Amino acid sequence: MDIRTSRPEDLAQIEKLVVSRMDPSDGVDARLLMTDPDAGCDWVGVAADGDRIVSTLTLMDEVVTLDGVDLPAGQIEQVATDTEYEGKGLVRRLMDWAHDRSAERGHLLQFVMGVPYFYRQFGYTYSIPIKQTRRLVEKPEIVAGHTIRRATEADIPVLQQLQDDAQLSADLRVRHTTPCWRWLINRTGSVTWIVDRAGTPVATGRSTPEEEGDVVLGEIAGVDDDAVKALVALTNPAEVVERHPALEGHLEARRPELEQYLVRIPDIPKLFEHLRPVFTQRLRGHEPDDVLLSFYRTHVRFRWDGEEIGPYEWGGTMLGPGAQGGAGIAPDLLAPLLFGPHGIDGLRRIFSDVYPGPKFELMNRLFPPVTSDLLTFYLP
């Protein structure tokens, strides 16, 4: 079995494979990505049995922004295996392919939205909440003067501005890149909408096609409450991906369960070096101090002098950091600590192997709860 990067001549087989395991629109997506100069065959890995493509996945380039600092990232999508070849470890080998390519592209983390448990086998940890999809129980009233239309590529700048404004309050963000906007507008698996008021775009959202059954509306953004309500009323979805407070009274109650994006951190020292501006910003106003963080098999020390963080000093196994004034952080829980809604104070209440140690205030400054808003190729 040959695990390799896809080639142009593989496209028809890849398209057929993903359609057989997913939906017809996924075949369109595969073609859009593989034939686009901003993505191409380099994004797609395959398992080939001779001339036959029997398993595939896509590694998309993304940027995760935490407190204003951009982190190059990879997102795993379109994972599909021929039913005759399931259970042979092909996805594991393709994940290795993806992680190798991700490292070559300079990604500091990978994330995925997928099948429960499955990706934990490959080093991923549930970390970032996925916004809930809730039934629309009361259709909003439309204020006169709003009209709706499908977005075109000419609308990409205004689409991006509306989404940027909607994400302003989030600590952790993923934007759609300009190429991604182009793919979303041209794909058949969702519809990107624009609401106009007196000829000016005032709201946008993305919905699933009517032919797929109950319509789901997500990525809702608007300049005001009237624009958002007009978007919902004019698309008339059965379900809405929560995002805008103006819709709370129109949606069913939130459910207690939690869905999450899974995150993998392949190299903690590289990520920490990149996060130096984030940690510096968080420690502003705290008195000078020595910081010790143990990930049990490794640890790091650095000095905060009140203005800057000194060099990171990495070391080996440290099982009892609390006795030295440090914090203990299980390495597989670092992703939810850095990117999740709990912070170190919340995680310590859930996991015994995450604790702030004696410098409670210092560690809470370094690892606070994080709010998030992720725009991904596929709607939740």
mmCIF file of C-alpha atoms in Angstrom:
data_model
loop_
_atom_site.group_PDB
_atom_site.id
_atom_site.type_symbol
_atom_site.label_atom_id
_atom_site.label_comp_id
_atom_site.label_asym_id
_atom_site.label_seq_id
_atom_site.Cartn_x
_atom_site.Cartn_y
_atom_site.Cartn_z
ATOM 1 C CA MET A 1 0.000 0.000 0.000
ATOM 2 C CA ASP A 2 1.457 3.340 -1.102
ATOM 3 C CA ILE A 3 0.870 6.344 1.186
ATOM 4 C CA ARG A 4 1.606 9.485 -0.790
ATOM 5 C CA THR A 5 0.593 12.969 -1.850
ATOM 6 C CA SER A 6 -2.166 12.977 -4.438
ATOM 7 C CA ARG A 7 -1.619 13.699 -8.136
ATOM 8 C CA PRO A 8 -3.883 15.395 -10.693
ATOM 9 C CA GLU A 9 -4.706 12.026 -12.261
ATOM 10 C CA ASP A 10 -6.084 10.842 -8.869
ATOM 11 C CA LEU A 11 -8.829 13.475 -8.783
ATOM 12 C CA ALA A 12 -11.636 11.428 -10.352
ATOM 13 C CA GLN A 13 -11.042 8.512 -7.959
ATOM 14 C CA ILE A 14 -10.777 10.782 -4.912
ATOM 15 C CA GLU A 15 -13.976 12.549 -5.907
ATOM 16 C CA LYS A 16 -15.785 9.227 -6.314
ATOM 17 C CA LEU A 17 -14.442 7.915 -2.986
ATOM 18 C CA VAL A 18 -15.497 10.893 -0.878
ATOM 19 C CA VAL A 19 -18.925 10.942 -2.519
ATOM 20 C CA SER A 20 -19.375 7.231 -1.736
ATOM 21 C CA ARG A 21 -18.620 7.803 1.972
ATOM 22 C CA MET A 22 -20.071 11.318 2.428
ATOM 23 C CA ASP A 23 -22.267 13.440 0.143
ATOM 24 C CA PRO A 24 -22.229 14.530 -3.528
ATOM 25 C CA SER A 25 -21.229 18.022 -2.405
ATOM 26 C CA ASP A 26 -18.046 16.619 -0.869
ATOM 27 C CA GLY A 27 -16.953 15.546 -4.332
ATOM 28 C CA VAL A 28 -17.390 19.133 -5.494
ATOM 29 C CA ASP A 29 -15.276 20.281 -2.539
ATOM 30 C CA ALA A 30 -12.508 17.837 -3.416
ATOM 31 C CA ARG A 31 -12.429 19.141 -6.983
ATOM 32 C CA LEU A 32 -12.465 22.801 -5.869
ATOM 33 C CA LEU A 33 -9.501 22.289 -3.552
ATOM 34 C CA MET A 34 -7.404 20.019 -5.760
ATOM 35 C CA THR A 35 -7.691 22.251 -8.832
ATOM 36 C CA ASP A 36 -7.178 25.572 -7.053
ATOM 37 C CA PRO A 37 -3.748 27.267 -7.247
ATOM 38 C CA ASP A 38 -3.993 28.239 -3.559
ATOM 39 C CA ALA A 39 -4.459 24.613 -2.472
ATOM 40 C CA GLY A 40 -3.963 21.853 -5.025
ATOM 41 C CA CYS A 41 -2.963 18.214 -4.851
ATOM 42 C CA ASP A 42 -0.349 18.930 -2.165
ATOM 43 C CA TRP A 43 -3.214 19.331 0.311
ATOM 44 C CA VAL A 44 -4.523 15.793 -0.243
ATOM 45 C CA GLY A 45 -2.968 12.536 0.896
ATOM 46 C CA VAL A 46 -3.985 9.129 -0.449
ATOM 47 C CA ALA A 47 -3.498 5.430 0.148
ATOM 48 C CA ALA A 48 -3.112 3.660 -3.185
ATOM 49 C CA ASP A 49 -3.416 -0.083 -3.779
ATOM 50 C CA GLY A 50 -1.706 -0.197 -7.145
ATOM 51 C CA ASP A 51 -3.661 2.221 -9.324
ATOM 52 C CA ARG A 52 -6.669 2.225 -7.016
ATOM 53 C CA ILE A 53 -7.180 5.076 -4.482
ATOM 54 C CA VAL A 54 -8.675 3.438 -1.382
ATOM 55 C CA SER A 55 -8.291 6.076 1.354
ATOM 56 C CA THR A 56 -7.793 9.837 1.457
ATOM 57 C CA LEU A 57 -7.666 12.894 3.702
ATOM 58 C CA THR A 58 -7.130 16.623 3.245
ATOM 59 C CA LEU A 59 -4.798 18.866 5.259
ATOM 60 C CA MET A 60 -5.943 22.494 4.995
ATOM 61 C CA ASP A 61 -3.790 25.511 5.851
ATOM 62 C CA GLU A 62 -5.379 27.672 8.565
ATOM 63 C CA VAL A 63 -4.351 30.444 10.950
ATOM 64 C CA VAL A 64 -5.441 30.317 14.590
ATOM 65 C CA THR A 65 -5.201 33.745 16.255
ATOM 66 C CA LEU A 66 -4.815 33.872 20.053
ATOM 67 C CA ASP A 67 -4.856 37.320 21.687
ATOM 68 C CA GLY A 68 -3.725 38.892 18.426
ATOM 69 C CA VAL A 69 -0.877 36.420 17.759
ATOM 70 C CA ASP A 70 -1.213 34.289 14.609
ATOM 71 C CA LEU A 71 -0.422 30.578 14.898
ATOM 72 C CA PRO A 72 -0.017 28.650 11.619
ATOM 73 C CA ALA A 73 -2.198 25.555 11.857
ATOM 74 C CA GLY A 74 -3.435 22.597 9.864
ATOM 75 C CA GLN A 75 -7.005 21.349 9.776
ATOM 76 C CA ILE A 76 -7.872 17.755 8.880
ATOM 77 C CA GLU A 77 -10.901 17.304 6.602
ATOM 78 C CA GLN A 78 -12.423 14.903 4.053
ATOM 79 C CA VAL A 79 -11.238 11.663 5.643
ATOM 80 C CA ALA A 80 -12.655 8.722 3.685
ATOM 81 C CA THR A 81 -11.752 5.039 3.236
ATOM 82 C CA ASP A 82 -13.206 2.487 0.843
ATOM 83 C CA THR A 83 -15.373 0.061 2.824
ATOM 84 C CA GLU A 84 -13.303 -2.893 1.546
ATOM 85 C CA TYR A 85 -10.183 -1.396 3.126
ATOM 86 C CA GLU A 86 -11.485 -0.335 6.534
ATOM 87 C CA GLY A 87 -9.698 -1.592 9.627
ATOM 88 C CA LYS A 88 -6.290 -1.849 7.947
ATOM 89 C CA GLY A 89 -4.702 1.187 9.621
ATOM 90 C CA LEU A 90 -4.784 3.356 6.501
ATOM 91 C CA VAL A 91 -6.138 6.440 8.273
ATOM 92 C CA ARG A 92 -3.407 6.142 10.899
ATOM 93 C CA ARG A 93 -0.777 6.128 8.149
ATOM 94 C CA LEU A 94 -2.467 9.049 6.402
ATOM 95 C CA MET A 95 -2.542 10.977 9.680
ATOM 96 C CA ASP A 96 1.219 10.415 9.913
ATOM 97 C CA TRP A 97 1.474 11.788 6.368
ATOM 98 C CA ALA A 98 -0.592 14.814 7.379
ATOM 99 C CA HIS A 99 1.465 15.487 10.502
ATOM 100 C CA ASP A 100 4.714 15.288 8.513
ATOM 101 C CA ARG A 101 3.374 17.705 5.881
ATOM 102 C CA SER A 102 2.006 19.959 8.595
ATOM 103 C CA ALA A 103 5.463 20.203 10.174
ATOM 104 C CA GLU A 104 6.994 20.995 6.777
ATOM 105 C CA ARG A 105 4.501 23.843 6.342
ATOM 106 C CA GLY A 106 5.448 25.304 9.734
ATOM 107 C CA HIS A 107 2.163 24.536 11.484
ATOM 108 C CA LEU A 108 2.340 24.861 15.266
ATOM 109 C CA LEU A 109 -0.826 22.830 15.871
ATOM 110 C CA GLN A 110 -3.467 20.806 14.091
ATOM 111 C CA PHE A 111 -7.196 20.690 14.750
ATOM 112 C CA VAL A 112 -10.132 18.650 13.574
ATOM 113 C CA MET A 113 -13.897 18.420 14.000
ATOM 114 C CA GLY A 114 -14.767 14.782 13.680
ATOM 115 C CA VAL A 115 -16.046 11.420 14.822
ATOM 116 C CA PRO A 116 -16.230 11.043 18.648
ATOM 117 C CA TYR A 117 -13.054 9.584 20.182
ATOM 118 C CA PHE A 118 -11.488 8.593 16.845
ATOM 119 C CA TYR A 119 -8.838 11.321 16.585
ATOM 120 C CA ARG A 120 -7.738 10.944 20.185
ATOM 121 C CA GLN A 121 -5.878 7.865 18.945
ATOM 122 C CA PHE A 122 -3.571 10.198 17.008
ATOM 123 C CA GLY A 123 -2.635 12.620 19.791
ATOM 124 C CA TYR A 124 -5.610 14.985 19.617
ATOM 125 C CA THR A 125 -7.388 16.326 22.721
ATOM 126 C CA TYR A 126 -10.878 17.807 23.044
ATOM 127 C CA SER A 127 -10.094 21.482 23.595
ATOM 128 C CA ILE A 128 -12.277 24.200 22.028
ATOM 129 C CA PRO A 129 -16.086 24.342 22.296
ATOM 130 C CA ILE A 130 -18.106 24.010 19.094
ATOM 131 C CA LYS A 131 -21.059 26.369 19.022
ATOM 132 C CA GLN A 132 -24.333 24.524 19.499
ATOM 133 C CA THR A 133 -26.845 24.071 16.695
ATOM 134 C CA ARG A 134 -30.273 24.883 18.168
ATOM 135 C CA ARG A 135 -33.775 24.699 16.728
ATOM 136 C CA LEU A 136 -35.467 27.921 15.716
ATOM 137 C CA VAL A 137 -38.681 28.025 17.759
ATOM 138 C CA GLU A 138 -39.856 31.534 16.857
ATOM 139 C CA LYS A 139 -39.186 33.218 13.527
ATOM 140 C CA PRO A 140 -38.008 36.830 13.973
ATOM 141 C CA GLU A 141 -39.977 39.683 12.419
ATOM 142 C CA ILE A 142 -38.374 41.445 9.467
ATOM 143 C CA VAL A 143 -37.914 45.192 9.601
ATOM 144 C CA ALA A 144 -38.859 46.613 6.208
ATOM 145 C CA GLY A 145 -36.077 47.411 3.779
ATOM 146 C CA HIS A 146 -34.025 44.209 3.998
ATOM 147 C CA THR A 147 -33.436 41.942 1.004
ATOM 148 C CA ILE A 148 -31.354 38.790 0.617
ATOM 149 C CA ARG A 149 -29.177 37.385 -2.156
ATOM 150 C CA ARG A 150 -26.442 34.824 -2.699
ATOM 151 C CA ALA A 151 -22.941 36.151 -2.168
ATOM 152 C CA THR A 152 -20.530 36.388 -5.086
ATOM 153 C CA GLU A 153 -16.743 36.569 -5.187
ATOM 154 C CA ALA A 154 -17.078 40.362 -5.471
ATOM 155 C CA ASP A 155 -18.568 40.326 -1.949
ATOM 156 C CA ILE A 156 -15.527 38.694 -0.311
ATOM 157 C CA PRO A 157 -14.123 41.928 1.236
ATOM 158 C CA VAL A 158 -17.438 42.806 2.877
ATOM 159 C CA LEU A 159 -17.988 39.196 3.980
ATOM 160 C CA GLN A 160 -14.603 39.256 5.695
ATOM 161 C CA GLN A 161 -15.289 42.609 7.344
ATOM 162 C CA LEU A 162 -18.629 41.474 8.733
ATOM 163 C CA GLN A 163 -17.024 38.321 10.144
ATOM 164 C CA ASP A 164 -14.035 40.216 11.547
ATOM 165 C CA ASP A 165 -16.426 42.522 13.409
ATOM 166 C CA ALA A 166 -18.392 39.530 14.730
ATOM 167 C CA GLN A 167 -15.186 37.946 16.073
ATOM 168 C CA LEU A 168 -13.817 41.036 17.831
ATOM 169 C CA SER A 169 -14.770 39.876 21.330
ATOM 170 C CA ALA A 170 -13.260 36.378 20.990
ATOM 171 C CA ASP A 171 -9.799 35.659 22.442
ATOM 172 C CA LEU A 172 -9.252 32.798 19.974
ATOM 173 C CA ARG A 173 -10.273 33.148 16.328
ATOM 174 C CA VAL A 174 -10.042 31.351 13.002
ATOM 175 C CA ARG A 175 -10.954 33.447 9.934
ATOM 176 C CA HIS A 176 -11.797 32.269 6.449
ATOM 177 C CA THR A 177 -8.905 33.018 4.123
ATOM 178 C CA THR A 178 -9.636 34.731 0.813
ATOM 179 C CA PRO A 179 -9.201 31.436 -1.111
ATOM 180 C CA CYS A 180 -11.530 29.719 1.364
ATOM 181 C CA TRP A 181 -14.200 32.363 0.782
ATOM 182 C CA ARG A 182 -13.891 31.629 -2.927
ATOM 183 C CA TRP A 183 -14.373 27.892 -2.360
ATOM 184 C CA LEU A 184 -17.324 28.461 -0.032
ATOM 185 C CA ILE A 185 -19.080 30.702 -2.536
ATOM 186 C CA ASN A 186 -18.617 28.172 -5.348
ATOM 187 C CA ARG A 187 -19.363 24.950 -3.446
ATOM 188 C CA THR A 188 -22.753 23.204 -3.518
ATOM 189 C CA GLY A 189 -22.681 21.946 0.088
ATOM 190 C CA SER A 190 -23.630 25.330 1.566
ATOM 191 C CA VAL A 191 -24.953 28.718 0.480
ATOM 192 C CA THR A 192 -23.314 31.987 1.531
ATOM 193 C CA TRP A 193 -25.865 34.788 1.934
ATOM 194 C CA ILE A 194 -25.768 38.580 1.953
ATOM 195 C CA VAL A 195 -28.548 40.744 3.419
ATOM 196 C CA ASP A 196 -28.742 44.250 1.934
ATOM 197 C CA ARG A 197 -30.392 47.329 3.432
ATOM 198 C CA ALA A 198 -30.872 50.239 1.050
ATOM 199 C CA GLY A 199 -28.226 48.703 -1.198
ATOM 200 C CA THR A 200 -25.648 48.241 1.562
ATOM 201 C CA PRO A 201 -24.599 44.781 2.848
ATOM 202 C CA VAL A 202 -25.524 44.536 6.539
ATOM 203 C CA ALA A 203 -25.513 40.804 7.373
ATOM 204 C CA THR A 204 -24.183 37.471 6.219
ATOM 205 C CA GLY A 205 -24.515 33.805 7.066
ATOM 206 C CA ARG A 206 -24.063 30.367 5.558
ATOM 207 C CA SER A 207 -26.772 27.716 5.284
ATOM 208 C CA THR A 208 -27.029 24.095 4.243
ATOM 209 C CA PRO A 209 -28.942 23.422 0.983
ATOM 210 C CA GLU A 210 -32.688 22.876 1.177
ATOM 211 C CA GLU A 211 -32.389 19.550 -0.650
ATOM 212 C CA GLU A 212 -30.433 18.117 2.307
ATOM 213 C CA GLY A 213 -33.477 18.431 4.592
ATOM 214 C CA ASP A 214 -33.820 20.786 7.564
ATOM 215 C CA VAL A 215 -31.833 23.911 6.752
ATOM 216 C CA VAL A 216 -29.082 24.886 9.218
ATOM 217 C CA LEU A 217 -27.897 28.503 9.307
ATOM 218 C CA GLY A 218 -24.471 29.328 10.732
ATOM 219 C CA GLU A 219 -21.695 31.924 10.694
ATOM 220 C CA ILE A 220 -24.264 34.630 11.422
ATOM 221 C CA ALA A 221 -22.852 38.164 11.417
ATOM 222 C CA GLY A 222 -24.551 41.544 11.104
ATOM 223 C CA VAL A 223 -24.123 45.239 11.765
ATOM 224 C CA ASP A 224 -27.096 45.317 14.177
ATOM 225 C CA ASP A 225 -29.929 43.215 15.611
ATOM 226 C CA ASP A 226 -32.364 44.105 12.794
ATOM 227 C CA ALA A 227 -29.905 42.874 10.167
ATOM 228 C CA VAL A 228 -29.328 39.585 11.997
ATOM 229 C CA LYS A 229 -33.036 38.960 12.487
ATOM 230 C CA ALA A 230 -33.691 39.728 8.824
ATOM 231 C CA LEU A 231 -31.067 37.150 7.816
ATOM 232 C CA VAL A 232 -32.766 34.467 9.903
ATOM 233 C CA ALA A 233 -36.273 35.368 8.795
ATOM 234 C CA LEU A 234 -35.371 35.480 5.102
ATOM 235 C CA THR A 235 -33.462 32.164 5.121
ATOM 236 C CA ASN A 236 -36.057 30.553 7.423
ATOM 237 C CA PRO A 237 -33.805 27.770 8.799
ATOM 238 C CA ALA A 238 -34.996 24.901 10.949
ATOM 239 C CA GLU A 239 -31.840 25.200 13.081
ATOM 240 C CA VAL A 240 -29.353 27.953 13.859
ATOM 241 C CA VAL A 241 -25.738 27.718 14.966
ATOM 242 C CA GLU A 242 -25.725 29.975 18.027
ATOM 243 C CA ARG A 243 -23.637 33.110 17.834
ATOM 244 C CA HIS A 244 -25.625 36.343 18.081
ATOM 245 C CA PRO A 245 -27.341 37.383 21.345
ATOM 246 C CA ALA A 246 -30.265 38.976 19.482
ATOM 247 C CA LEU A 247 -31.468 35.470 18.563
ATOM 248 C CA GLU A 248 -31.458 33.955 22.053
ATOM 249 C CA GLY A 249 -35.182 34.432 22.550
ATOM 250 C CA HIS A 250 -35.891 32.706 19.234
ATOM 251 C CA LEU A 251 -33.942 29.496 19.835
ATOM 252 C CA GLU A 252 -34.575 26.405 21.925
ATOM 253 C CA ALA A 253 -32.753 26.201 25.256
ATOM 254 C CA ARG A 254 -29.100 25.227 25.244
ATOM 255 C CA ARG A 255 -28.389 21.558 25.836
ATOM 256 C CA PRO A 256 -26.061 20.441 28.638
ATOM 257 C CA GLU A 257 -23.757 18.396 26.373
ATOM 258 C CA LEU A 258 -20.575 19.859 24.937
ATOM 259 C CA GLU A 259 -19.071 19.273 21.495
ATOM 260 C CA GLN A 260 -15.465 20.327 20.966
ATOM 261 C CA TYR A 261 -12.778 20.713 18.349
ATOM 262 C CA LEU A 262 -9.839 18.394 18.896
ATOM 263 C CA VAL A 263 -6.342 19.913 18.944
ATOM 264 C CA ARG A 264 -2.870 18.389 18.651
ATOM 265 C CA ILE A 265 0.308 20.186 19.751
ATOM 266 C CA PRO A 266 3.313 18.466 18.130
ATOM 267 C CA ASP A 267 6.124 20.597 19.620
ATOM 268 C CA ILE A 268 5.578 22.401 22.934
ATOM 269 C CA PRO A 269 8.845 24.432 22.886
ATOM 270 C CA LYS A 270 8.139 25.787 19.387
ATOM 271 C CA LEU A 271 4.608 26.748 20.368
ATOM 272 C CA PHE A 272 5.749 28.427 23.593
ATOM 273 C CA GLU A 273 8.338 30.495 21.738
ATOM 274 C CA HIS A 274 5.635 31.669 19.359
ATOM 275 C CA LEU A 275 3.335 32.470 22.296
ATOM 276 C CA ARG A 276 5.929 34.651 24.036
ATOM 277 C CA PRO A 277 3.996 37.886 23.145
ATOM 278 C CA VAL A 278 0.794 36.367 24.546
ATOM 279 C CA PHE A 279 2.412 35.404 27.848
ATOM 280 C CA THR A 280 4.133 38.807 28.063
ATOM 281 C CA GLN A 281 0.832 40.604 27.612
ATOM 282 C CA ARG A 282 -0.856 38.461 30.246
ATOM 283 C CA LEU A 283 1.895 39.045 32.819
ATOM 284 C CA ARG A 284 1.867 42.837 32.469
ATOM 285 C CA GLY A 285 1.358 44.365 35.906
ATOM 286 C CA HIS A 286 2.538 41.288 37.793
ATOM 287 C CA GLU A 287 5.611 41.667 39.947
ATOM 288 C CA PRO A 288 8.873 40.004 38.811
ATOM 289 C CA ASP A 289 8.893 36.286 39.445
ATOM 290 C CA ASP A 290 10.375 32.956 38.396
ATOM 291 C CA VAL A 291 8.036 30.678 36.450
ATOM 292 C CA LEU A 292 8.231 26.876 36.468
ATOM 293 C CA LEU A 293 5.914 24.726 34.365
ATOM 294 C CA SER A 294 6.212 20.963 34.427
ATOM 295 C CA PHE A 295 4.684 18.735 31.784
ATOM 296 C CA TYR A 296 5.941 15.789 33.870
ATOM 297 C CA ARG A 297 8.196 14.297 31.198
ATOM 298 C CA THR A 298 9.604 17.738 30.391
ATOM 299 C CA HIS A 299 9.578 21.134 32.107
ATOM 300 C CA VAL A 300 10.423 24.759 31.387
ATOM 301 C CA ARG A 301 11.665 27.646 33.524
ATOM 302 C CA PHE A 302 11.797 31.336 32.693
ATOM 303 C CA ARG A 303 12.144 34.654 34.478
ATOM 304 C CA TRP A 304 9.528 37.409 34.312
ATOM 305 C CA ASP A 305 11.309 40.675 35.137
ATOM 306 C CA GLY A 306 8.188 42.822 35.128
ATOM 307 C CA GLU A 307 8.623 43.869 31.498
ATOM 308 C CA GLU A 308 9.899 40.908 29.502
ATOM 309 C CA ILE A 309 10.129 37.124 29.603
ATOM 310 C CA GLY A 310 13.667 35.791 29.750
ATOM 311 C CA PRO A 311 14.977 32.769 27.828
ATOM 312 C CA TYR A 312 13.065 29.523 28.142
ATOM 313 C CA GLU A 313 15.170 26.866 29.888
ATOM 314 C CA TRP A 314 13.889 23.413 28.972
ATOM 315 C CA GLY A 315 14.623 20.325 31.024
ATOM 316 C CA GLY A 316 13.620 16.716 31.508
ATOM 317 C CA THR A 317 11.332 14.783 33.805
ATOM 318 C CA MET A 318 9.885 16.638 36.817
ATOM 319 C CA LEU A 319 7.153 14.876 38.769
ATOM 320 C CA GLY A 320 6.690 17.256 41.721
ATOM 321 C CA PRO A 321 6.847 20.865 40.479
ATOM 322 C CA GLY A 322 4.661 22.197 43.305
ATOM 323 C CA ALA A 323 7.461 21.680 45.826
ATOM 324 C CA GLN A 324 9.596 24.061 43.736
ATOM 325 C CA GLY A 325 6.890 26.678 43.317
ATOM 326 C CA GLY A 326 5.785 25.433 39.905
ATOM 327 C CA ALA A 327 2.634 24.245 38.172
ATOM 328 C CA GLY A 328 1.891 20.740 36.896
ATOM 329 C CA ILE A 329 0.265 20.373 33.478
ATOM 330 C CA ALA A 330 -0.414 17.009 31.859
ATOM 331 C CA PRO A 331 0.928 17.359 28.282
ATOM 332 C CA ASP A 332 -2.249 16.008 26.711
ATOM 333 C CA LEU A 333 -4.205 18.756 28.526
ATOM 334 C CA LEU A 334 -2.034 21.625 27.340
ATOM 335 C CA ALA A 335 -4.284 22.295 24.321
ATOM 336 C CA PRO A 336 -7.464 22.802 26.399
ATOM 337 C CA LEU A 337 -5.399 24.845 28.856
ATOM 338 C CA LEU A 338 -4.146 27.215 26.142
ATOM 339 C CA PHE A 339 -7.207 27.328 23.899
ATOM 340 C CA GLY A 340 -10.181 26.220 25.997
ATOM 341 C CA PRO A 341 -12.813 27.911 28.176
ATOM 342 C CA HIS A 342 -11.663 26.618 31.574
ATOM 343 C CA GLY A 343 -8.246 28.127 32.256
ATOM 344 C CA ILE A 344 -5.961 26.478 34.771
ATOM 345 C CA ASP A 345 -8.383 27.154 37.621
ATOM 346 C CA GLY A 346 -11.190 25.336 35.820
ATOM 347 C CA LEU A 347 -9.080 22.417 34.626
ATOM 348 C CA ARG A 348 -7.626 21.809 38.092
ATOM 349 C CA ARG A 349 -11.187 21.156 39.289
ATOM 350 C CA ILE A 350 -11.573 18.405 36.662
ATOM 351 C CA PHE A 351 -8.124 16.821 36.354
ATOM 352 C CA SER A 352 -5.781 15.973 39.205
ATOM 353 C CA ASP A 353 -2.717 16.249 36.961
ATOM 354 C CA VAL A 354 -3.340 19.932 36.198
ATOM 355 C CA TYR A 355 -2.626 22.210 39.147
ATOM 356 C CA PRO A 356 -1.323 25.770 39.558
ATOM 357 C CA GLY A 357 0.951 25.056 42.526
ATOM 358 C CA PRO A 358 1.622 27.697 45.186
ATOM 359 C CA LYS A 359 1.795 30.650 42.735
ATOM 360 C CA PHE A 360 -1.922 30.653 42.085
ATOM 361 C CA GLU A 361 -2.292 34.254 40.862
ATOM 362 C CA LEU A 362 0.697 33.977 38.533
ATOM 363 C CA MET A 363 -0.570 30.799 36.879
ATOM 364 C CA ASN A 364 -4.084 32.183 36.516
ATOM 365 C CA ARG A 365 -2.645 35.175 34.688
ATOM 366 C CA LEU A 366 -0.696 32.902 32.358
ATOM 367 C CA PHE A 367 -3.579 30.510 31.690
ATOM 368 C CA PRO A 368 -6.967 32.281 31.886
ATOM 369 C CA PRO A 369 -10.223 31.006 30.369
ATOM 370 C CA VAL A 370 -10.306 31.629 26.603
ATOM 371 C CA THR A 371 -13.363 32.578 24.540
ATOM 372 C CA SER A 372 -13.377 31.358 20.954
ATOM 373 C CA ASP A 373 -15.000 31.760 17.553
ATOM 374 C CA LEU A 374 -13.833 29.460 14.755
ATOM 375 C CA LEU A 375 -14.922 29.692 11.129
ATOM 376 C CA THR A 376 -14.313 26.316 9.485
ATOM 377 C CA PHE A 377 -14.876 25.009 5.973
ATOM 378 C CA TYR A 378 -17.720 22.771 7.121
ATOM 379 C CA LEU A 379 -20.485 24.093 9.362
ATOM 380 C CA PRO A 380 -20.679 22.434 12.819
#
